[in-house]
PDB file of C-alpha atoms in Angstrom:
ATOM      1  CA  MET A  19     120.032 112.545  86.607  1.00 86.00           C
ATOM      2  CA  GLU A  20     123.278 111.663  87.944  1.00 90.00           C
ATOM      3  CA  ARG A  21     122.373 112.305  91.549  1.00 91.00           C
ATOM      4  CA  TRP A  22     119.933 110.374  91.308  1.00 96.00           C
ATOM      5  CA  TYR A  23     121.785 107.426  90.741  1.00 96.00           C
ATOM      6  CA  LYS A  24     120.794 103.933  93.403  1.00 96.00           C
ATOM      7  CA  LYS A  25     118.132 106.970  95.381  1.00 97.00           C
ATOM      8  CA  VAL A  26     114.591 105.753  95.852  1.00 98.00           C
ATOM      9  CA  ALA A  27     111.844 106.106  93.946  1.00 98.00           C
ATOM     10  CA  VAL A  28     108.167 105.257  94.454  1.00 98.00           C
ATOM     11  CA  VAL A  29     105.693 105.586  91.550  1.00 98.00           C
ATOM     12  CA  THR A  30     102.038 104.788  92.426  1.00 98.00           C
ATOM     13  CA  GLY A  31      99.545 103.969  89.776  1.00 96.00           C
ATOM     14  CA  ALA A  32     102.752 101.920  88.481  1.00 96.00           C
ATOM     15  CA  SER A  33     101.003  98.538  86.728  1.00 94.00           C
ATOM     16  CA  SER A  34     100.167 100.479  83.210  1.00 93.00           C
ATOM     17  CA  GLY A  35     100.188 103.324  81.267  1.00 94.00           C
ATOM     18  CA  ILE A  36     102.553 106.329  82.393  1.00 96.00           C
ATOM     19  CA  GLY A  37     103.304 104.764  85.997  1.00 96.00           C
ATOM     20  CA  ALA A  38     104.781 102.056  84.465  1.00 96.00           C
ATOM     21  CA  ALA A  39     106.443 104.192  81.261  1.00 97.00           C
ATOM     22  CA  THR A  40     108.028 106.086  84.337  1.00 98.00           C
ATOM     23  CA  VAL A  41     108.969 102.728  86.500  1.00 97.00           C
ATOM     24  CA  LYS A  42     110.894 102.006  83.083  1.00 97.00           C
ATOM     25  CA  ASP A  43     112.635 105.163  82.964  1.00 97.00           C
ATOM     26  CA  LEU A  44     113.683 105.617  86.329  1.00 98.00           C
ATOM     27  CA  VAL A  45     114.932 101.958  86.303  1.00 97.00           C
ATOM     28  CA  GLU A  46     116.920 102.985  83.073  1.00 95.00           C
ATOM     29  CA  ALA A  47     118.260 105.723  85.388  1.00 96.00           C
ATOM     30  CA  GLY A  48     119.644 103.812  87.863  1.00 96.00           C
ATOM     31  CA  MET A  49     117.377 104.546  90.733  1.00 97.00           C
ATOM     32  CA  GLN A  50     115.984 102.091  92.898  1.00 97.00           C
ATOM     33  CA  VAL A  51     112.457 102.338  92.059  1.00 98.00           C
ATOM     34  CA  ILE A  52     109.528 100.464  93.745  1.00 98.00           C
ATOM     35  CA  GLY A  53     106.553 100.267  92.047  1.00 98.00           C
ATOM     36  CA  LEU A  54     103.119 100.589  93.187  1.00 98.00           C
ATOM     37  CA  ALA A  55      99.114  99.641  92.281  1.00 96.00           C
ATOM     38  CA  ARG A  56      96.290  97.300  93.387  1.00 94.00           C
ATOM     39  CA  ARG A  57      97.404  94.738  90.337  1.00 93.00           C
ATOM     40  CA  LEU A  58      99.715  92.687  91.544  1.00 94.00           C
ATOM     41  CA  ASP A  59      99.941  90.447  88.034  1.00 93.00           C
ATOM     42  CA  ARG A  60     100.367  93.969  85.981  1.00 94.00           C
ATOM     43  CA  LEU A  61     103.113  94.847  88.763  1.00 95.00           C
ATOM     44  CA  ASN A  62     105.257  91.378  88.284  1.00 94.00           C
ATOM     45  CA  ASP A  63     104.892  91.846  84.238  1.00 94.00           C
ATOM     46  CA  LEU A  64     105.864  95.384  84.632  1.00 94.00           C
ATOM     47  CA  LYS A  65     109.031  93.479  86.750  1.00 93.00           C
ATOM     48  CA  LEU A  66     109.955  90.629  83.813  1.00 92.00           C
ATOM     49  CA  ASP A  67     109.691  93.030  81.089  1.00 91.00           C
ATOM     50  CA  LEU A  68     112.738  94.737  82.245  1.00 91.00           C
ATOM     51  CA  GLY A  69     115.128  91.584  81.948  1.00 85.00           C
ATOM     52  CA  ASP A  70     117.299  89.878  84.206  1.00 84.00           C
ATOM     53  CA  ASP A  71     120.054  92.772  84.451  1.00 86.00           C
ATOM     54  CA  LYS A  72     117.014  95.540  85.623  1.00 91.00           C
ATOM     55  CA  CYS A  73     114.514  93.872  86.969  1.00 90.00           C
ATOM     56  CA  GLN A  74     116.863  94.130  90.709  1.00 93.00           C
ATOM     57  CA  GLN A  75     116.366  97.321  90.846  1.00 96.00           C
ATOM     58  CA  LEU A  76     112.540  97.200  90.587  1.00 97.00           C
ATOM     59  CA  THR A  77     110.323  96.184  94.154  1.00 97.00           C
ATOM     60  CA  VAL A  78     106.432  95.944  93.112  1.00 97.00           C
ATOM     61  CA  ILE A  79     104.076  95.955  95.779  1.00 97.00           C
ATOM     62  CA  GLN A  80     100.357  95.740  95.921  1.00 97.00           C
ATOM     63  CA  CYS A  81      99.212  98.771  97.706  1.00 97.00           C
ATOM     64  CA  ASP A  82      95.770 101.124  97.344  1.00 97.00           C
ATOM     65  CA  VAL A  83      96.328 104.190  97.570  1.00 98.00           C
ATOM     66  CA  THR A  84      92.867 105.124  99.009  1.00 97.00           C
ATOM     67  CA  SER A  85      93.612 103.132 102.167  1.00 97.00           C
ATOM     68  CA  THR A  86      95.304 104.462 105.304  1.00 98.00           C
ATOM     69  CA  GLU A  87      96.114 101.068 106.343  1.00 98.00           C
ATOM     70  CA  SER A  88      97.327  99.742 102.919  1.00 98.00           C
ATOM     71  CA  VAL A  89      99.465 103.054 102.162  1.00 98.00           C
ATOM     72  CA  ASN A  90     100.782 103.370 105.792  1.00 98.00           C
ATOM     73  CA  LYS A  91     102.055  99.690 105.972  1.00 98.00           C
ATOM     74  CA  VAL A  92     103.563  99.720 102.593  1.00 98.00           C
ATOM     75  CA  PHE A  93     104.943 102.618 103.037  1.00 98.00           C
ATOM     76  CA  ASN A  94     106.955 101.757 106.462  1.00 98.00           C
ATOM     77  CA  GLU A  95     108.047  98.777 105.181  1.00 98.00           C
ATOM     78  CA  ILE A  96     109.960 100.847 101.337  1.00 98.00           C
ATOM     79  CA  ILE A  97     111.537 103.163 104.263  1.00 97.00           C
ATOM     80  CA  GLN A  98     112.292  99.697 107.162  1.00 97.00           C
ATOM     81  CA  LYS A  99     113.849  98.040 103.268  1.00 97.00           C
ATOM     82  CA  PHE A 100     115.468 101.222 101.589  1.00 97.00           C
ATOM     83  CA  GLY A 101     116.077 103.800 104.108  1.00 97.00           C
ATOM     84  CA  GLY A 102     114.053 106.260 102.985  1.00 97.00           C
ATOM     85  CA  ILE A 103     112.036 107.708  99.979  1.00 98.00           C
ATOM     86  CA  ASP A 104     113.431 110.732  97.410  1.00 98.00           C
ATOM     87  CA  VAL A 105     110.824 110.618  94.601  1.00 98.00           C
ATOM     88  CA  LEU A 106     107.788 110.176  94.807  1.00 98.00           C
ATOM     89  CA  ILE A 107     105.381 110.138  91.679  1.00 98.00           C
ATOM     90  CA  ASN A 108     102.012 110.356  92.361  1.00 98.00           C
ATOM     91  CA  ASN A 109     100.123 109.143  89.561  1.00 97.00           C
ATOM     92  CA  ALA A 110      97.266 106.886  91.000  1.00 97.00           C
ATOM     93  CA  GLY A 111      94.424 107.887  89.492  1.00 94.00           C
ATOM     94  CA  CYS A 112      90.556 107.333  89.047  1.00 94.00           C
ATOM     95  CA  VAL A 113      87.753 108.431  86.557  1.00 92.00           C
ATOM     96  CA  ILE A 114      84.269 107.167  86.857  1.00 92.00           C
ATOM     97  CA  LYS A 115      81.340 107.803  83.931  1.00 89.00           C
ATOM     98  CA  GLY A 116      78.403 109.962  85.291  1.00 90.00           C
ATOM     99  CA  GLN A 117      76.691 113.136  86.133  1.00 91.00           C
ATOM    100  CA  LEU A 118      78.232 114.996  89.466  1.00 93.00           C
ATOM    101  CA  CYS A 119      73.511 115.231  89.795  1.00 93.00           C
ATOM    102  CA  THR A 120      73.036 111.756  89.305  1.00 94.00           C
ATOM    103  CA  MET A 121      75.829 109.287  90.154  1.00 94.00           C
ATOM    104  CA  ASP A 122      75.967 107.370  93.251  1.00 95.00           C
ATOM    105  CA  THR A 123      78.031 109.189  95.800  1.00 96.00           C
ATOM    106  CA  GLN A 124      80.443 106.263  96.507  1.00 97.00           C
ATOM    107  CA  ASP A 125      81.752 106.465  93.441  1.00 96.00           C
ATOM    108  CA  ALA A 126      82.364 110.501  93.612  1.00 96.00           C
ATOM    109  CA  GLU A 127      83.956 109.609  96.731  1.00 97.00           C
ATOM    110  CA  LYS A 128      86.223 106.756  95.280  1.00 97.00           C
ATOM    111  CA  VAL A 129      86.816 109.387  92.896  1.00 97.00           C
ATOM    112  CA  LEU A 130      88.387 111.764  95.273  1.00 98.00           C
ATOM    113  CA  GLN A 131      90.170 109.232  97.789  1.00 98.00           C
ATOM    114  CA  THR A 132      92.177 108.232  94.663  1.00 98.00           C
ATOM    115  CA  ASN A 133      92.868 111.399  93.248  1.00 98.00           C
ATOM    116  CA  VAL A 134      92.630 113.956  95.972  1.00 98.00           C
ATOM    117  CA  MET A 135      93.561 111.990  99.695  1.00 98.00           C
ATOM    118  CA  GLY A 136      95.463 108.878  98.291  1.00 98.00           C
ATOM    119  CA  THR A 137      98.145 111.860  96.913  1.00 98.00           C
ATOM    120  CA  VAL A 138      97.972 113.657 100.521  1.00 98.00           C
ATOM    121  CA  ARG A 139      98.445 110.339 102.036  1.00 98.00           C
ATOM    122  CA  CYS A 140     101.397 109.147 100.032  1.00 98.00           C
ATOM    123  CA  THR A 141     103.151 113.043 100.045  1.00 98.00           C
ATOM    124  CA  GLN A 142     102.700 113.201 103.802  1.00 98.00           C
ATOM    125  CA  LEU A 143     104.679 109.584 104.391  1.00 98.00           C
ATOM    126  CA  ALA A 144     107.529 110.359 102.116  1.00 98.00           C
ATOM    127  CA  PHE A 145     107.755 114.194 102.585  1.00 98.00           C
ATOM    128  CA  LYS A 146     108.391 112.806 106.264  1.00 98.00           C
ATOM    129  CA  SER A 147     110.919 110.444 105.012  1.00 98.00           C
ATOM    130  CA  MET A 148     112.572 113.067 102.763  1.00 98.00           C
ATOM    131  CA  LYS A 149     112.825 115.825 105.651  1.00 97.00           C
ATOM    132  CA  GLU A 150     114.023 113.759 108.641  1.00 97.00           C
ATOM    133  CA  ARG A 151     117.151 112.636 106.833  1.00 97.00           C
ATOM    134  CA  SER A 152     117.465 116.187 105.280  1.00 95.00           C
ATOM    135  CA  SER A 153     116.971 115.161 101.972  1.00 93.00           C
ATOM    136  CA  ASN A 154     116.426 117.090  98.752  1.00 95.00           C
ATOM    137  CA  GLY A 155     113.779 115.308  97.135  1.00 97.00           C
ATOM    138  CA  HIS A 156     111.182 116.079  94.869  1.00 98.00           C
ATOM    139  CA  VAL A 157     107.490 115.257  94.614  1.00 98.00           C
ATOM    140  CA  ILE A 158     105.566 115.023  91.235  1.00 98.00           C
ATOM    141  CA  ILE A 159     102.236 115.125  91.086  1.00 98.00           C
ATOM    142  CA  ILE A 160     100.425 113.817  87.987  1.00 97.00           C
ATOM    143  CA  ASN A 161      97.194 116.177  87.497  1.00 97.00           C
ATOM    144  CA  SER A 162      95.618 117.087  83.833  1.00 94.00           C
ATOM    145  CA  ILE A 163      94.228 120.123  81.341  1.00 92.00           C
ATOM    146  CA  VAL A 164      91.055 119.709  83.203  1.00 91.00           C
ATOM    147  CA  GLY A 165      92.871 120.733  86.129  1.00 92.00           C
ATOM    148  CA  HIS A 166      93.141 124.350  84.795  1.00 91.00           C
ATOM    149  CA  ASN A 167      90.369 124.349  82.162  1.00 87.00           C
ATOM    150  CA  LEU A 168      86.758 122.705  82.853  1.00 80.00           C
ATOM    151  CA  PHE A 169      85.745 122.214  78.871  1.00 75.00           C
ATOM    152  CA  SER A 170      82.233 122.535  77.959  1.00 68.00           C
ATOM    153  CA  SER A 171      80.684 119.711  76.166  1.00 68.00           C
ATOM    154  CA  LEU A 172      77.157 121.148  75.731  1.00 62.00           C
ATOM    155  CA  PRO A 173      74.481 120.189  73.693  1.00 70.00           C
ATOM    156  CA  LYS A 174      75.484 117.091  75.846  1.00 76.00           C
ATOM    157  CA  PRO A 175      75.886 116.965  79.959  1.00 78.00           C
ATOM    158  CA  PRO A 176      78.895 116.453  80.844  1.00 76.00           C
ATOM    159  CA  ILE A 177      80.908 112.954  82.334  1.00 76.00           C
ATOM    160  CA  SER A 178      83.480 113.951  84.424  1.00 82.00           C
ATOM    161  CA  ASN A 179      81.827 114.559  87.164  1.00 90.00           C
ATOM    162  CA  ILE A 180      83.984 115.045  90.279  1.00 94.00           C
ATOM    163  CA  TYR A 181      86.799 113.797  88.368  1.00 93.00           C
ATOM    164  CA  ALA A 182      88.164 118.023  86.785  1.00 93.00           C
ATOM    165  CA  PRO A 183      87.631 118.918  90.319  1.00 95.00           C
ATOM    166  CA  SER A 184      89.837 116.575  91.765  1.00 97.00           C
ATOM    167  CA  LYS A 185      92.186 117.670  89.569  1.00 96.00           C
ATOM    168  CA  HIS A 186      91.390 121.431  90.278  1.00 96.00           C
ATOM    169  CA  ALA A 187      92.593 120.712  93.863  1.00 97.00           C
ATOM    170  CA  LEU A 188      96.110 119.145  92.942  1.00 98.00           C
ATOM    171  CA  VAL A 189      97.004 122.196  91.080  1.00 97.00           C
ATOM    172  CA  THR A 190      95.989 124.250  94.627  1.00 97.00           C
ATOM    173  CA  ILE A 191      97.783 121.775  96.799  1.00 98.00           C
ATOM    174  CA  ALA A 192     100.725 121.753  94.396  1.00 98.00           C
ATOM    175  CA  GLU A 193     101.262 125.236  95.273  1.00 97.00           C
ATOM    176  CA  ILE A 194     100.478 124.027  99.031  1.00 98.00           C
ATOM    177  CA  TYR A 195     102.806 121.826  99.072  1.00 98.00           C
ATOM    178  CA  ARG A 196     105.247 124.888  97.624  1.00 97.00           C
ATOM    179  CA  GLN A 197     105.030 127.054 100.461  1.00 98.00           C
ATOM    180  CA  GLU A 198     104.536 124.582 103.503  1.00 98.00           C
ATOM    181  CA  PHE A 199     108.098 123.175 101.344  1.00 98.00           C
ATOM    182  CA  ALA A 200     109.568 126.446 101.772  1.00 97.00           C
ATOM    183  CA  GLY A 201     107.979 127.917 104.481  1.00 97.00           C
ATOM    184  CA  LEU A 202     109.370 124.480 106.709  1.00 97.00           C
ATOM    185  CA  LYS A 203     112.915 125.396 105.927  1.00 96.00           C
ATOM    186  CA  THR A 204     113.448 122.039 103.536  1.00 97.00           C
ATOM    187  CA  GLN A 205     114.976 121.999  99.737  1.00 96.00           C
ATOM    188  CA  ILE A 206     112.131 119.381  98.833  1.00 98.00           C
ATOM    189  CA  LYS A 207     110.605 120.396  95.546  1.00 98.00           C
ATOM    190  CA  ILE A 208     107.065 119.907  94.248  1.00 98.00           C
ATOM    191  CA  THR A 209     106.214 119.678  90.696  1.00 98.00           C
ATOM    192  CA  ASN A 210     102.894 118.985  89.251  1.00 98.00           C
ATOM    193  CA  ILE A 211     102.429 117.881  85.648  1.00 98.00           C
ATOM    194  CA  SER A 212      99.527 118.003  83.362  1.00 96.00           C
ATOM    195  CA  PRO A 213      98.540 116.540  80.013  1.00 95.00           C
ATOM    196  CA  GLY A 214      96.697 116.320  77.508  1.00 88.00           C
ATOM    197  CA  LEU A 215      94.669 113.830  76.627  1.00 86.00           C
ATOM    198  CA  VAL A 216      97.172 110.696  77.108  1.00 87.00           C
ATOM    199  CA  ASP A 217      96.745 106.907  75.810  1.00 78.00           C
ATOM    200  CA  THR A 218      95.831 104.891  78.705  1.00 77.00           C
ATOM    201  CA  GLU A 219      93.928 102.146  79.926  1.00 67.00           C
ATOM    202  CA  MET A 220      91.880 105.029  81.517  1.00 69.00           C
ATOM    203  CA  VAL A 221      90.515 106.757  78.448  1.00 69.00           C
ATOM    204  CA  HIS A 222      87.326 104.952  76.611  1.00 61.00           C
ATOM    205  CA  GLU A 223      88.214 103.348  73.275  1.00 65.00           C
ATOM    206  CA  LYS A 224      85.608 105.379  71.438  1.00 63.00           C
ATOM    207  CA  VAL A 225      87.961 108.356  72.756  1.00 64.00           C
ATOM    208  CA  LYS A 226      90.840 106.937  72.069  1.00 58.00           C
ATOM    209  CA  GLU A 227      88.879 105.969  67.844  1.00 63.00           C
ATOM    210  CA  LYS A 228      88.026 109.961  67.363  1.00 62.00           C
ATOM    211  CA  TYR A 229      91.283 111.670  68.494  1.00 58.00           C
ATOM    212  CA  SER A 230      94.119 109.143  67.585  1.00 64.00           C
ATOM    213  CA  ASP A 231      95.815 111.873  66.154  1.00 72.00           C
ATOM    214  CA  ASN A 232      96.151 113.885  68.855  1.00 75.00           C
ATOM    215  CA  MET A 233      97.161 112.151  72.323  1.00 87.00           C
ATOM    216  CA  LEU A 234     100.444 111.652  73.760  1.00 92.00           C
ATOM    217  CA  SER A 235     102.070 108.722  74.812  1.00 92.00           C
ATOM    218  CA  PRO A 236     102.483 107.872  78.284  1.00 95.00           C
ATOM    219  CA  ASN A 237     106.259 108.039  77.320  1.00 96.00           C
ATOM    220  CA  ASP A 238     105.660 111.156  76.698  1.00 96.00           C
ATOM    221  CA  VAL A 239     104.683 112.299  80.040  1.00 97.00           C
ATOM    222  CA  ALA A 240     107.578 110.343  81.571  1.00 97.00           C
ATOM    223  CA  ASP A 241     110.054 111.824  79.401  1.00 97.00           C
ATOM    224  CA  ALA A 242     108.626 115.556  81.237  1.00 97.00           C
ATOM    225  CA  ILE A 243     108.750 113.805  85.135  1.00 98.00           C
ATOM    226  CA  LEU A 244     112.585 112.880  83.920  1.00 98.00           C
ATOM    227  CA  TYR A 245     113.431 116.681  82.756  1.00 97.00           C
ATOM    228  CA  THR A 246     112.051 118.231  86.279  1.00 98.00           C
ATOM    229  CA  LEU A 247     114.437 115.413  87.942  1.00 98.00           C
ATOM    230  CA  SER A 248     117.222 116.707  86.216  1.00 97.00           C
ATOM    231  CA  THR A 249     116.810 120.368  86.370  1.00 97.00           C
ATOM    232  CA  PRO A 250     119.913 121.471  88.945  1.00 95.00           C
ATOM    233  CA  PRO A 251     119.440 121.834  93.110  1.00 92.00           C
ATOM    234  CA  ASN A 252     118.575 125.447  92.543  1.00 94.00           C
ATOM    235  CA  VAL A 253     115.799 125.235  89.943  1.00 96.00           C
ATOM    236  CA  GLN A 254     112.456 123.844  90.447  1.00 95.00           C
ATOM    237  CA  VAL A 255     109.812 123.582  87.751  1.00 97.00           C
ATOM    238  CA  HIS A 256     106.478 123.659  89.775  1.00 96.00           C
ATOM    239  CA  GLU A 257     103.761 123.109  86.577  1.00 96.00           C
ATOM    240  CA  ILE A 258     104.437 122.544  83.174  1.00 97.00           C
ATOM    241  CA  ILE A 259     101.093 121.254  80.901  1.00 96.00           C
ATOM    242  CA  ILE A 260     101.593 119.478  78.376  1.00 95.00           C
ATOM    243  CA  LYS A 261      99.322 119.482  74.989  1.00 92.00           C
ATOM    244  CA  PRO A 262      99.677 116.756  72.037  1.00 89.00           C
ATOM    245  CA  LEU A 263      99.734 118.755  68.936  1.00 86.00           C
ATOM    246  CA  GLY A 264      96.992 120.269  67.574  1.00 80.00           C
ATOM    247  CA  GLU A 265      94.694 119.167  70.463  1.00 72.00           C
ATOM    248  CA  LEU A 266      91.630 121.918  70.016  1.00 61.00           C
ATOM    249  CA  TYR A 267      91.343 122.689  73.786  1.00 63.00           C
TER     250      TYR A 267
END
């Protein structure tokens, strides 16, 4: 991680779970970190948790990745203040229960706007900053195991609706980015990290009770992020799938 010392990392969905764990690890590694989320109060709590010696390395900004206006404003602010972006962790995600055949289409659109278009919006601006400065940057997408396998819930109807398709889209998007980054003659890396069940606020309490012995912690995923960032410049870890030991799917 030495080459990232004092470099700038942006983490979306930083207010809890994987995002918060990642922020702490990147700060510990000596990076200048910008944590983005809608819940500014939670971001401020995260900053306080770092203590007086580390809190100056974290800047927190309220941002809604479903809004082009919000993302543009925040990323312009980051670039003006810090000079550019070297690492982007696309972690913001959304899941809303319901069946795709009956749910409110506005809810389905919210999932897509967060999981897919939020990633696209943030990556475009981070990539522009990296390319303009000839930075050997790194873009990481926090995906899901359901982006690779659609698990049957029969005889009950599934409740993941458009969440799984949004994660399938990110698998293809990551490969498109890999080809585009290479085709545009950059040294920017792209990594897609797909964990199994993670103990975060997005997981319903009943699910946590049922699978309490077969869940990853947010720190497990943060460790994978640091691993991909620590690889030498000539190594690109394109895909990581992480499952908790004993997971049956």
